[in-house]
Coordinates of C-alpha atoms and ligand atoms in Angstrom, one line a residue:
X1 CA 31.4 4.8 -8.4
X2 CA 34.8 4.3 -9.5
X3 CA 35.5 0.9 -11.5
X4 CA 38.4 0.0 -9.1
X5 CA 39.8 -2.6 -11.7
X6 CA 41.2 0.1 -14.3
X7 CA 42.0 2.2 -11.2
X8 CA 44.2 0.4 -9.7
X9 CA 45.5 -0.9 -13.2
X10 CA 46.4 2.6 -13.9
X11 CA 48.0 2.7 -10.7
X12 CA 49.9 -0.3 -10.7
X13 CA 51.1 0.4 -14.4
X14 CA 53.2 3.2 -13.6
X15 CA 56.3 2.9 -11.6
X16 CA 55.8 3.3 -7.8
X17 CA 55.7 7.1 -6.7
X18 CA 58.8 8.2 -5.2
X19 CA 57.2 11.4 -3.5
X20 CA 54.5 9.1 -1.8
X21 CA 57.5 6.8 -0.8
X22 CA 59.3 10.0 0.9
X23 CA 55.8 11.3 2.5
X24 CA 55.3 7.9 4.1
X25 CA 59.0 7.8 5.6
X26 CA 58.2 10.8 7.6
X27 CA 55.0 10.0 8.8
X28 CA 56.0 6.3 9.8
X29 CA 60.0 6.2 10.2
X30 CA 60.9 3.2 10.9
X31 CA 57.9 1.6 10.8
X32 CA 57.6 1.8 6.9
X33 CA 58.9 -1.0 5.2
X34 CA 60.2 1.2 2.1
X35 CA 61.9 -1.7 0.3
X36 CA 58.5 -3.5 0.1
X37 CA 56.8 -0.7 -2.4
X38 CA 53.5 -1.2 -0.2
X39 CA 50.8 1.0 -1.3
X40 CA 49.0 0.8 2.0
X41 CA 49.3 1.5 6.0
X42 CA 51.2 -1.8 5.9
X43 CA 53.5 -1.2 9.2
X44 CA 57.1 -3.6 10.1
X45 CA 54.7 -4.3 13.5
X46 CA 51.5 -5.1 11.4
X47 CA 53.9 -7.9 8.9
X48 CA 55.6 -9.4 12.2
X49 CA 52.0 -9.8 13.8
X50 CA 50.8 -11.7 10.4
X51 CA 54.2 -13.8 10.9
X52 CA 53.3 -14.7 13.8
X53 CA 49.4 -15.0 14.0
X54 CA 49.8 -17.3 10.3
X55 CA 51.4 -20.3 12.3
X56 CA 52.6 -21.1 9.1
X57 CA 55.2 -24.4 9.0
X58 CA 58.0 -24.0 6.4
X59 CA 56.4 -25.0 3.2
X60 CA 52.8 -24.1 4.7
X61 CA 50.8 -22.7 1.8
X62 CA 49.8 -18.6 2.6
X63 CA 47.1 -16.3 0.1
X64 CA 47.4 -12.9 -0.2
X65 CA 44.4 -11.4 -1.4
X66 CA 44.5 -8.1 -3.0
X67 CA 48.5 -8.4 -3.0
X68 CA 49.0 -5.5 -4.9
X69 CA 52.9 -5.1 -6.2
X70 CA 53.1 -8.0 -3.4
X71 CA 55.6 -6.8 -0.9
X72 CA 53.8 -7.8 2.4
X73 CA 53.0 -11.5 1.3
X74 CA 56.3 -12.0 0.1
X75 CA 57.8 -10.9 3.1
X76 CA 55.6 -12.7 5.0
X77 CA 56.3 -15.7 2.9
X78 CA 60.4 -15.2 2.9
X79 CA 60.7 -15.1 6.8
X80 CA 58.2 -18.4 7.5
X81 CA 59.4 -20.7 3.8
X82 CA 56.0 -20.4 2.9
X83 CA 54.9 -20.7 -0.4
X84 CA 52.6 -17.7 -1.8
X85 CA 49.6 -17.5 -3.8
X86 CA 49.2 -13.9 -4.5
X87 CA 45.6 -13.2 -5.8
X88 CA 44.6 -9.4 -7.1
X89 CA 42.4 -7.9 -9.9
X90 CA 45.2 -5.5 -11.9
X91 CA 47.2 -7.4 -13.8
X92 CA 49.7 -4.7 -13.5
X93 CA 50.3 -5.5 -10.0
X94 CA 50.3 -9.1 -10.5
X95 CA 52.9 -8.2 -12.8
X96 CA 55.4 -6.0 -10.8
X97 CA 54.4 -9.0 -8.2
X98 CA 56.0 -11.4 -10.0
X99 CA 59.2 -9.0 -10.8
X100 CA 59.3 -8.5 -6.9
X101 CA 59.6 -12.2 -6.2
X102 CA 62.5 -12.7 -8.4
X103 CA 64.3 -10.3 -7.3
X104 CA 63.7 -10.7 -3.6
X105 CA 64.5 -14.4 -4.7
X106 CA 61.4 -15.9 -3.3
X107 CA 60.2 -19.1 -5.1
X108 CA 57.1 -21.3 -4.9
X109 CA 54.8 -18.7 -5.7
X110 CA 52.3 -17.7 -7.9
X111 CA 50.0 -14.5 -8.4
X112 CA 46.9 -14.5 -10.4
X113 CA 43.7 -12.4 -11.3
X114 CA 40.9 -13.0 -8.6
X115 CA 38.6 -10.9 -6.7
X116 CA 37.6 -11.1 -2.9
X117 CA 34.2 -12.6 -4.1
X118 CA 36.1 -15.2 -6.3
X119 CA 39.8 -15.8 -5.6
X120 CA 39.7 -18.9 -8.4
X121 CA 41.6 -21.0 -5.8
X122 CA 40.7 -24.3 -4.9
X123 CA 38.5 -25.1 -1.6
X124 CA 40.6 -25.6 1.7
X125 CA 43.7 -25.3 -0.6
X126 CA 45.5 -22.7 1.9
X127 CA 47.5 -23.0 5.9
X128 CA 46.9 -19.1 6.1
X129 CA 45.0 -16.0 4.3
X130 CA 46.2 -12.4 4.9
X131 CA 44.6 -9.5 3.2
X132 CA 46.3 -5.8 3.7
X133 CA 44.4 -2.6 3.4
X134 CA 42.4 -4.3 0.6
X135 CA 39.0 -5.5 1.7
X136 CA 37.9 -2.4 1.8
X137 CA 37.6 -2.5 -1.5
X138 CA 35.0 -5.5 -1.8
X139 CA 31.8 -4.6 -3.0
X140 CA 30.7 -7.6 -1.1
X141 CA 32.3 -8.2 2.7
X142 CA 29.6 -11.1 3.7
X143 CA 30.8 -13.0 0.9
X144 CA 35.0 -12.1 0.7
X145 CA 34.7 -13.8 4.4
X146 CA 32.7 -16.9 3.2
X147 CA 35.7 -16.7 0.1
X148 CA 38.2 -17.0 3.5
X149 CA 36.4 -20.2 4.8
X150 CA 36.1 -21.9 1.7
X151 CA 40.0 -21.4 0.4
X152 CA 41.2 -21.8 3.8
X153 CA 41.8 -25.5 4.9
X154 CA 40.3 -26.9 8.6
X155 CA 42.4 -25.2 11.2
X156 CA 43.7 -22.1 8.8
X157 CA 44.3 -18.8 9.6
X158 CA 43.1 -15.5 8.9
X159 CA 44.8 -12.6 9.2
X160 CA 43.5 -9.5 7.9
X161 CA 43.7 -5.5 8.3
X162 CA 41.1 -3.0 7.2
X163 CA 39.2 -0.8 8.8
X164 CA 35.4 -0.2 10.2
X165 CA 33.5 2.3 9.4
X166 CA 30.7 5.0 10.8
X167 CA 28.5 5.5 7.9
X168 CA 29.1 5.2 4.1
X169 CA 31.9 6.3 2.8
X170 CA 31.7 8.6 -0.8
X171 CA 32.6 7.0 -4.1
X172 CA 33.7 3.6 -2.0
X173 CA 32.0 0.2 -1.7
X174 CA 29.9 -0.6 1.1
X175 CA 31.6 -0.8 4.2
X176 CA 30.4 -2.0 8.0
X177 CA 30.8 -0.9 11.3
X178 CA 32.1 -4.2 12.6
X179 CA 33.6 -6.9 10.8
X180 CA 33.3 -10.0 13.6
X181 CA 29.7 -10.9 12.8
X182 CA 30.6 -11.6 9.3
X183 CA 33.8 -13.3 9.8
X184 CA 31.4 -15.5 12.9
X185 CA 29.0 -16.3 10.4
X186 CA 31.1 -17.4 7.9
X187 CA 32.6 -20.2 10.2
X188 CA 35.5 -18.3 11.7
X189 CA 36.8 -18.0 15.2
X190 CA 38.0 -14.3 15.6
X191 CA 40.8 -14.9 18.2
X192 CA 41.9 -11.2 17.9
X193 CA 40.4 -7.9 16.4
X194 CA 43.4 -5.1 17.9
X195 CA 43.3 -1.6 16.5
X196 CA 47.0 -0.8 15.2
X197 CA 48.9 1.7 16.4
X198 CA 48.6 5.2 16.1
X199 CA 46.6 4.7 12.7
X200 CA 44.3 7.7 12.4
X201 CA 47.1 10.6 13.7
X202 CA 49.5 8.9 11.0
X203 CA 47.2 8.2 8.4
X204 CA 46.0 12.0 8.6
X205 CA 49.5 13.3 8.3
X206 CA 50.2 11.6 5.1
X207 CA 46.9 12.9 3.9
X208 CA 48.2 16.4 4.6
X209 CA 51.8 16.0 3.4
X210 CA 50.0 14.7 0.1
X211 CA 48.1 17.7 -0.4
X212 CA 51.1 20.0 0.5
X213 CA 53.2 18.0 -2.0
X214 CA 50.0 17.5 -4.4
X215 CA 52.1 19.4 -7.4
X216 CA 55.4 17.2 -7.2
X217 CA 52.2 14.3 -7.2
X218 CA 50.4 15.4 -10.0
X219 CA 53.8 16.4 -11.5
X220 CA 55.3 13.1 -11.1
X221 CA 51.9 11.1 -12.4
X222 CA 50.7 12.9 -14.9
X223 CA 47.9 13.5 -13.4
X224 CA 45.4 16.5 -13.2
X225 CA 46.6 18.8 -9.8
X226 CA 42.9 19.9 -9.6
X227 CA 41.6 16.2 -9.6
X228 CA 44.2 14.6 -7.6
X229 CA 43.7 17.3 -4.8
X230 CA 39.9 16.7 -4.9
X231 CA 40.6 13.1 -4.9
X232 CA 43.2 13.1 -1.7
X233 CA 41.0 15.4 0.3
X234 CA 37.7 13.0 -0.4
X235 CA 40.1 10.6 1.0
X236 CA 40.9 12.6 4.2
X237 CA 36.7 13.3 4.6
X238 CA 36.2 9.4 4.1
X239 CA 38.8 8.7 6.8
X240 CA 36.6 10.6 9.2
X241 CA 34.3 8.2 9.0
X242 CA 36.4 5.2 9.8
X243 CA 36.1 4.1 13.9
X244 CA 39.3 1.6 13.9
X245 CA 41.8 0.3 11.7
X246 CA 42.2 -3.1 12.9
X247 CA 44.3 -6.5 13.2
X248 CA 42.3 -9.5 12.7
X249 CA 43.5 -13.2 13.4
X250 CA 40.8 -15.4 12.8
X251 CA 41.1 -19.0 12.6
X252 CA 38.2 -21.7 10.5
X253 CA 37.7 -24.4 12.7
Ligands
SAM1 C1 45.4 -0.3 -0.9 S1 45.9 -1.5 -2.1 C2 46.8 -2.7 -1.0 C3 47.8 -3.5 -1.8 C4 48.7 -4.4 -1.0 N1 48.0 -5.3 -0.1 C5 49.7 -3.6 -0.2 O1 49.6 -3.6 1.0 O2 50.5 -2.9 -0.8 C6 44.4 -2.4 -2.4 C7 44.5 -3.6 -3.3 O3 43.3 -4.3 -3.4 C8 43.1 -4.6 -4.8 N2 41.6 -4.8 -5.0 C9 40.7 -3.8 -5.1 N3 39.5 -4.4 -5.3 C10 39.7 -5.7 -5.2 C11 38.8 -6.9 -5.3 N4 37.5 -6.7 -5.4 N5 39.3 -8.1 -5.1 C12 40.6 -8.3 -4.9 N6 41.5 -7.2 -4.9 C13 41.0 -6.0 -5.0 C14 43.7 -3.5 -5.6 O4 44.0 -3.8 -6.9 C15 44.9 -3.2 -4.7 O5 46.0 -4.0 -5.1

């Protein structure tokens, strides 16, 4: 299994790819929020439905957990005067995070090392919680929602996207087939669980562009062509096995 910490340190610590930025503005147009340097499925309809499902008051306090470079929660937190408490476990990202704030000139926040299991944030500290394309990535789902209840305080909101999966994905952390039972269990009330649009036709294309362009990739990385081609085609077979990529709004009680 891949030790995701040094993988997405790696990742993060190089400048964001240009040639991925130009594969995702064909595949999702307008819907790519390019200035954001996501490195995700994030869509401009998936950030205005976390806007909007976060209820959050101006100065309301918002998480982001597994904020990458941070784009999404700092948008998030610019249009609703927010402040942000971006929580991730490559310090590179937290890094290009914190030069993303400044220059998007959003102030009040703060983004330190955490996992999904432990954020290091205080209990019922946080109005909202969003997570983007990251849970997936928790060794440990049961216990990254029971994370969400503790952080969050009575009444906050949860607002999440990720995906469910049909069996067990290779060289990936054990997923589930339903995500309600877990977030239930841990105290929440799921209010809505909405696949987004389009997600599997566009998230194919951008696995086939990749491999079309995987020379200008490897090229622009320094990576291997061999292993980054073996690497984005494991990640087209594991998308096979995903049944939704969904929305959640969940609130604790
Ligand atoms: C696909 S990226 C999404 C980043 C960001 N949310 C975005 O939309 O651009 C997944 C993120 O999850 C982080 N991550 C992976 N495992 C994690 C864990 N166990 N706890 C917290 N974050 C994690 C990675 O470092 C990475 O930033």
């Amino acid at each position: 299994m891949t030790d995701w910490k040094a993988a997405f340190t790696t990742t993060f610590g190089a400048p964001a790819s240009a040639v991925s930025a130009g594969i995702w503005a064909d595949v999702y147009g307008d819907e790519y929020p390019a200035e954001l340097d996501t490195y995700s499925f994030v869509t401009r309809t998936d950030l205005r439905d976390i806007v909007a499902g976060a209820r959050l008051e101006p100065g309301g306090r918002l998480a982001d957990i597994g904020c990458g470079r941070g784009g999404p929660g700092l948008w998030v937190a610019a249009r609703t005067y927010a402040t942000l408490t971006g929580v991730d476990i490559a310090e590179t990202a937290l890094a290009s995070a914190r030069r993303r704030a400044e220059a998007m000139d959003v102030e009040a926040t703060d983004f330190q090392i955490g996992s999904f299991s432990d954020t290091g944030l205080e209990d019922a500290s946080f109005d909202a919680v969003m997570s983007v394309d990251a849970l997936l990535f928790a060794p440990d789902k049961r216990r990254a929602c029971e994370e969400f209840a503790r952080i969050l305080a009575p009444g906050g909101r949860l607002l999440v996207t990720t995906w469910d999966f049909d069996g067990q994905p290779e060289n990936r952390p054990p997923q589930v087939p339903d995500h309600r039972p877990l977030l239930e269990a841990a105290g929440f009330d799921v209010h809505s669980y909405e696949e987004t649009a389009d997600w599997r036709a566009r998230q194919r294309r951008t696995g086939e562009l990749s491999l079309e362009r995987v020379a200008e990739l490897a090229a622009e990385s320094g990576a291997d062509p061999a292993k980054l081609r073996a690497s984005i085609e494991l990640t087209l077979r594991n998308q096979d096995l995903m049944t939704r990529r969904v929305l959640i709004v969940a609130s604790r009680p």
